[in-house]
Coordinates of C-alpha atoms in Angstrom, one line a residue:
M212 CA 81.7 121.1 92.7
K213 CA 79.2 121.9 95.5
K214 CA 78.5 118.2 95.9
I215 CA 82.2 117.3 96.1
F216 CA 82.8 120.1 98.7
F217 CA 79.8 118.9 100.8
S218 CA 81.1 115.4 100.7
L219 CA 84.5 116.5 101.9
L220 CA 83.0 118.7 104.5
V221 CA 81.0 115.8 105.9
F222 CA 84.2 113.8 106.0
G223 CA 85.9 116.6 107.8
C224 CA 83.2 116.7 110.4
V225 CA 83.4 112.9 110.9
V226 CA 87.2 113.0 111.2
A227 CA 87.0 115.8 113.8
A228 CA 84.4 113.8 115.8
N229 CA 86.6 110.8 115.5
A230 CA 89.5 112.7 116.9
Q231 CA 87.5 113.3 120.0
S232 CA 86.7 109.6 120.4
D233 CA 89.9 107.9 119.2
V234 CA 87.9 105.4 117.1
M235 CA 89.3 104.7 113.6
T236 CA 86.6 105.2 111.0
A237 CA 86.1 104.9 107.3
T238 CA 83.3 107.1 106.0
L239 CA 81.6 106.2 102.7
M240 CA 79.7 108.9 100.7
H241 CA 77.3 107.5 98.1
D242 CA 74.8 109.8 96.4
G243 CA 74.6 112.0 99.4
V244 CA 74.2 109.1 101.8
V245 CA 76.9 108.7 104.5
S246 CA 77.8 105.3 105.9
V247 CA 80.4 105.0 108.7
F248 CA 82.5 101.9 109.4
S249 CA 84.8 101.5 112.4
G250 CA 87.9 99.5 113.4
A251 CA 91.0 98.3 111.7
N252 CA 89.1 96.7 108.8
A253 CA 86.9 99.8 108.2
F254 CA 88.6 100.6 104.9
V255 CA 88.0 97.1 103.6
Q256 CA 84.4 97.3 104.6
A257 CA 83.9 100.7 103.0
H258 CA 85.5 99.6 99.8
D259 CA 83.3 96.4 99.7
A260 CA 80.2 98.6 100.1
A261 CA 81.3 101.2 97.6
T262 CA 80.3 101.6 94.0
D263 CA 82.0 103.5 91.2
G264 CA 82.2 107.2 91.9
D265 CA 82.0 106.9 95.7
V266 CA 84.2 108.7 98.1
I267 CA 85.9 107.1 101.2
S268 CA 87.5 109.1 103.9
L269 CA 89.7 107.5 106.5
S270 CA 90.4 109.0 109.9
S271 CA 93.8 108.9 111.5
G272 CA 94.9 105.5 112.6
S273 CA 96.3 102.2 111.2
F274 CA 94.1 100.4 108.7
T275 CA 94.2 97.0 107.1
S276 CA 95.1 97.4 103.4
L277 CA 93.3 96.0 100.4
T278 CA 93.1 95.8 96.6
I279 CA 91.2 98.7 95.0
T280 CA 89.1 97.4 92.2
K281 CA 86.5 100.2 91.9
S282 CA 86.6 103.8 90.7
V283 CA 86.7 105.4 94.2
T284 CA 88.3 108.4 95.8
V285 CA 90.1 107.9 99.0
Y286 CA 91.1 110.7 101.4
G287 CA 93.3 110.2 104.5
A288 CA 94.2 112.6 107.2
G289 CA 97.8 112.9 105.9
F290 CA 101.1 111.1 106.0
E291 CA 102.7 112.9 108.9
K292 CA 101.5 114.8 111.9
D293 CA 101.9 118.5 111.5
Q294 CA 100.1 121.1 113.6
A295 CA 100.8 123.9 111.2
T296 CA 98.9 122.1 108.4
A297 CA 96.4 120.4 110.7
T298 CA 97.4 117.0 109.3
D299 CA 97.5 113.7 111.2
V300 CA 98.6 110.2 110.0
T301 CA 96.4 107.7 108.2
Q302 CA 98.4 104.6 107.8
L303 CA 97.9 101.5 105.7
R304 CA 99.6 98.5 107.3
S305 CA 100.8 96.9 104.0
D306 CA 100.9 97.3 100.2
L307 CA 98.0 99.0 98.5
I308 CA 97.2 97.2 95.3
I309 CA 95.3 98.9 92.6
G310 CA 93.6 97.1 89.7
A311 CA 91.9 93.8 88.8
A312 CA 93.2 91.0 86.7
D313 CA 92.3 91.4 83.0
Q314 CA 90.1 94.4 83.7
T315 CA 90.2 98.2 83.4
V316 CA 89.8 100.2 86.6
S317 CA 89.4 104.0 86.0
N318 CA 89.6 107.2 87.9
V319 CA 91.0 106.0 91.2
H320 CA 92.1 108.9 93.5
I321 CA 94.3 108.3 96.5
E322 CA 95.4 111.2 98.8
G323 CA 96.8 111.7 102.2
L324 CA 98.1 108.3 103.3
Y325 CA 101.2 106.8 104.8
I326 CA 101.5 103.4 103.2
N327 CA 103.7 101.0 105.2
G328 CA 104.6 99.2 102.0
G329 CA 104.1 100.4 98.4
I330 CA 101.5 101.1 95.8
M331 CA 101.4 98.1 93.4
L332 CA 99.9 97.5 90.0
N333 CA 100.7 93.8 89.7
N334 CA 97.5 91.9 88.9
S335 CA 97.8 90.0 85.7
S336 CA 97.1 92.3 82.7
A337 CA 95.3 94.8 84.9
R338 CA 94.8 98.2 83.2
V339 CA 94.5 101.3 85.4
E340 CA 93.4 104.6 83.7
G341 CA 93.1 108.1 85.3
L342 CA 95.0 107.2 88.5
F343 CA 95.8 110.0 90.9
I344 CA 98.2 109.6 93.9
G345 CA 98.8 112.7 95.9
K346 CA 100.4 113.7 99.2
C347 CA 101.2 110.1 100.2
F348 CA 104.3 108.5 101.7
L349 CA 105.2 105.2 100.1
L350 CA 107.7 103.3 102.2
K351 CA 108.4 100.9 99.3
G352 CA 107.7 103.2 96.4
M353 CA 105.7 101.9 93.4
T354 CA 105.8 98.5 91.6
F355 CA 104.4 97.6 88.2
N356 CA 104.6 94.0 86.9
N357 CA 102.7 91.0 85.6
G358 CA 101.6 93.0 82.5
A359 CA 99.8 95.6 84.6
T360 CA 99.6 98.9 82.6
A361 CA 98.7 102.5 83.4
K362 CA 97.4 105.4 81.3
N363 CA 97.0 109.1 82.3
M364 CA 98.6 108.7 85.7
L365 CA 99.4 111.7 87.9
V366 CA 101.6 111.4 91.0
Q367 CA 101.9 114.7 92.9
D368 CA 103.5 115.8 96.2
C369 CA 104.6 112.3 97.3
V370 CA 107.5 110.9 99.1
M371 CA 108.7 107.5 97.8
D372 CA 111.2 106.0 100.2
A373 CA 112.2 103.5 97.5
G374 CA 112.3 103.8 93.8
I375 CA 109.8 102.9 91.1
T376 CA 110.1 99.3 89.8
A377 CA 108.7 98.0 86.5
N378 CA 109.3 95.3 83.9
N379 CA 109.2 95.0 80.2
T380 CA 105.5 94.3 80.0
S381 CA 104.3 97.2 82.2
L382 CA 103.6 100.0 79.7
V383 CA 102.8 103.4 81.1
E384 CA 101.2 106.0 78.9
N385 CA 101.1 109.6 79.7
A386 CA 102.4 109.4 83.3
Y387 CA 103.4 112.6 85.2
F388 CA 105.4 112.8 88.4
G389 CA 105.4 116.3 89.9
N390 CA 107.0 117.7 93.1
C391 CA 107.9 114.3 94.4
Y392 CA 110.9 113.0 96.4
I393 CA 111.9 109.7 94.8
K394 CA 114.6 107.7 96.7
G395 CA 115.8 105.3 94.1
N396 CA 115.5 104.5 90.4
L397 CA 112.9 105.5 87.9
K398 CA 114.2 103.6 84.8
D399 CA 112.6 100.3 84.0
F400 CA 109.5 100.9 81.9
P401 CA 109.4 99.3 78.5
A402 CA 109.9 101.2 75.2
G403 CA 106.8 103.1 74.2
S404 CA 106.2 104.4 77.8
S405 CA 105.6 108.1 77.9
I406 CA 106.7 109.7 81.3
L407 CA 107.3 113.3 82.3
V408 CA 109.1 114.0 85.6
N409 CA 108.9 117.7 86.7
H410 CA 110.2 119.4 89.8
C411 CA 111.3 116.3 91.6
I412 CA 114.3 115.0 93.5
V413 CA 115.6 111.7 92.3
T414 CA 118.4 109.8 94.1
G415 CA 118.8 106.9 91.7
V416 CA 119.3 106.1 88.0
A417 CA 117.1 107.9 85.5
G418 CA 115.5 106.2 82.5
P419 CA 114.9 107.4 78.9
Y420 CA 112.0 109.7 79.6
T421 CA 111.4 113.5 79.7
W422 CA 112.9 115.2 82.8
K423 CA 112.3 118.8 83.7
N424 CA 113.3 121.2 86.5
S425 CA 114.5 118.3 88.7
I426 CA 117.5 117.4 90.8
F427 CA 119.5 114.2 90.5
T428 CA 121.8 113.3 93.4
H429 CA 123.0 109.9 92.2
Y430 CA 126.8 109.3 92.2
W431 CA 128.1 105.8 92.2
N432 CA 131.6 106.4 93.3
L433 CA 132.9 102.9 92.5
Y434 CA 132.5 103.5 88.8
N435 CA 131.9 107.3 88.8
Y436 CA 128.4 106.8 87.4
G437 CA 125.8 109.5 87.5
A438 CA 122.1 109.3 86.9
F439 CA 122.3 109.3 83.1
D440 CA 125.6 107.6 82.4
Q441 CA 124.0 104.3 81.5
T442 CA 120.9 105.8 79.9
T443 CA 120.1 106.3 76.2
G444 CA 117.2 108.4 74.9
A445 CA 116.5 110.8 77.9
T446 CA 115.5 114.4 77.2
V447 CA 116.6 116.6 80.2
Y448 CA 115.6 120.3 80.6
N449 CA 116.8 122.7 83.3
C450 CA 117.9 120.1 85.8
V451 CA 120.6 120.0 88.4
I452 CA 122.7 116.9 87.9
R453 CA 125.3 115.9 90.4
M454 CA 127.4 113.8 88.1
V455 CA 127.8 113.5 84.4
F456 CA 130.9 111.4 83.9
S457 CA 131.1 110.0 80.4
S458 CA 131.0 111.7 77.0
A459 CA 128.6 108.9 76.1
S460 CA 126.1 110.3 78.6
A461 CA 125.9 113.6 76.6
T462 CA 126.0 111.8 73.3
N463 CA 123.2 109.3 74.1
N464 CA 120.9 111.8 75.8
S465 CA 119.8 115.4 75.2
F466 CA 120.6 118.0 77.9
V467 CA 119.1 121.5 77.6
D468 CA 120.0 124.3 80.0
C469 CA 121.1 122.0 82.8
Y470 CA 123.4 122.7 85.7
Y471 CA 126.0 120.0 86.4
R472 CA 129.5 119.2 87.2
V473 CA 131.5 116.1 88.1
G474 CA 131.3 115.2 91.8
I475 CA 129.3 118.2 93.1
R476 CA 128.7 117.7 96.8
L477 CA 125.2 117.5 98.3
D478 CA 125.8 120.5 100.5
Q479 CA 126.5 122.4 97.3
I480 CA 123.0 121.6 96.2
F481 CA 120.8 121.8 99.4
S482 CA 121.4 124.3 102.2
D483 CA 120.0 121.9 104.9
V484 CA 122.3 118.9 104.2
T485 CA 124.2 117.6 107.2
G486 CA 127.2 115.6 106.1
T487 CA 126.1 113.3 103.3
D488 CA 122.5 113.0 104.5
Y489 CA 120.1 114.1 101.8
N490 CA 117.2 111.8 102.8
Y491 CA 113.7 113.1 103.3
S492 CA 112.6 114.0 106.9
P493 CA 109.6 116.1 108.1
S494 CA 111.9 119.0 108.9
R495 CA 113.7 119.0 105.5
T496 CA 113.1 122.1 103.4
F497 CA 115.3 121.1 100.4
E498 CA 116.2 124.8 100.0
L499 CA 118.7 125.3 97.3
V500 CA 122.2 126.7 97.9
N501 CA 121.9 128.6 94.5
P502 CA 118.6 130.4 94.1
E503 CA 119.5 131.1 90.5
W504 CA 119.0 127.4 89.5
L505 CA 115.7 128.1 87.8
G506 CA 113.4 125.8 85.7
D507 CA 111.9 126.6 82.3
D508 CA 108.8 127.9 84.2
G509 CA 110.9 130.6 86.1
T510 CA 110.6 128.8 89.5
E511 CA 113.4 127.1 91.3
V512 CA 114.3 123.6 90.3
G513 CA 113.4 120.7 92.7
I514 CA 110.3 120.1 94.7
R515 CA 109.9 123.7 96.0
G516 CA 109.3 125.1 92.5
G517 CA 106.5 124.5 90.0
D518 CA 103.2 124.1 91.8
G519 CA 105.0 124.0 95.1
W520 CA 105.4 121.3 97.7
S521 CA 102.4 120.5 99.9
K522 CA 101.8 117.8 102.4
A523 CA 98.1 118.6 103.3
P524 CA 95.4 116.6 101.6
A525 CA 92.4 118.4 100.1
I526 CA 89.9 117.5 102.8
P527 CA 88.8 120.7 104.6
V528 CA 90.0 121.4 108.1
V529 CA 87.3 121.5 110.7
K530 CA 88.1 124.2 113.2
S531 CA 85.2 123.6 115.5
L532 CA 82.4 121.0 115.7
S533 CA 79.4 120.4 117.9
L534 CA 76.8 117.7 117.6
D535 CA 73.3 117.7 119.0
V536 CA 70.2 115.6 118.6
E537 CA 66.8 117.3 118.0
G538 CA 64.0 114.7 117.8
N539 CA 65.0 112.3 115.0
E540 CA 67.6 114.7 113.5
L541 CA 71.3 115.2 114.1
K542 CA 72.2 118.9 114.3
V543 CA 75.8 119.6 113.3
T544 CA 77.3 123.0 113.9
Y545 CA 80.8 123.5 112.5
E546 CA 83.4 126.0 111.3
A547 CA 85.5 124.7 108.4
E548 CA 88.4 126.0 106.3
V549 CA 89.4 124.9 102.8
R550 CA 93.1 124.2 102.5

């Protein structure tokens, strides 16, 4: 634990120094040795130089994206600028691809990035195990195809400005989505996939998985379809569901202690809805109109309950930093705070 904190603290110092110079950097920590790369391709260079278990920290700025094929941890400065949480924006210019064709890549950790694209597992028969994605903004959501599979995947505190797309060969085992805003569908994984969605907001169609303490805003007015009206095999606990139209929906799925009614308006779910706009924005709180909508854990349904909604990556905040050279040594004086 001390080694991990020291690594993050070093990264925090580098990020703070970078903020004073406006140079984009990627900092690689390998066995206590720090290497710093600069420029738009710094992330690519740091990944090329990394070995399994290394940690890469990216400063704020816009970086060239890549395919992650190693067991690395990647920290960014955040997905939106917020003075209250001391976050800035680390942006990847295009899709972030994870996995290598016909190989297993384990224990990849991605945190604090704005991805101007999506996260993709699409290399042929790639297998990704132990993937963590936290506090990221995914402009194009997530995509699984070409037989790429995932096991023991955790996605936490993320905004997906598009849904999650898969095909019949992309099996996902033991996947957990927690405290996420998902704009779109989560429904296309093949039979045998095991997925738990907890304390999320989902705007599209929901598949045959386990859903808990979440909010479903989907209402297709043309056919009066709700999130589960074309689904068979879902188990749904303590969720707010905007639309349950057909008796087949209740027959084909299991609903336990849910709150729903036909055609409930968005402003009857969220107190900060303007008109019909329920989209994510930095100022949205997603506060519930009815505080008595509680999950099976006793906290409110939606992204504010459960573990709570947080945008700040785990990297420490450096409150003050000074650098001085004494002979052949670099003296660093700092004040840091763990988030």
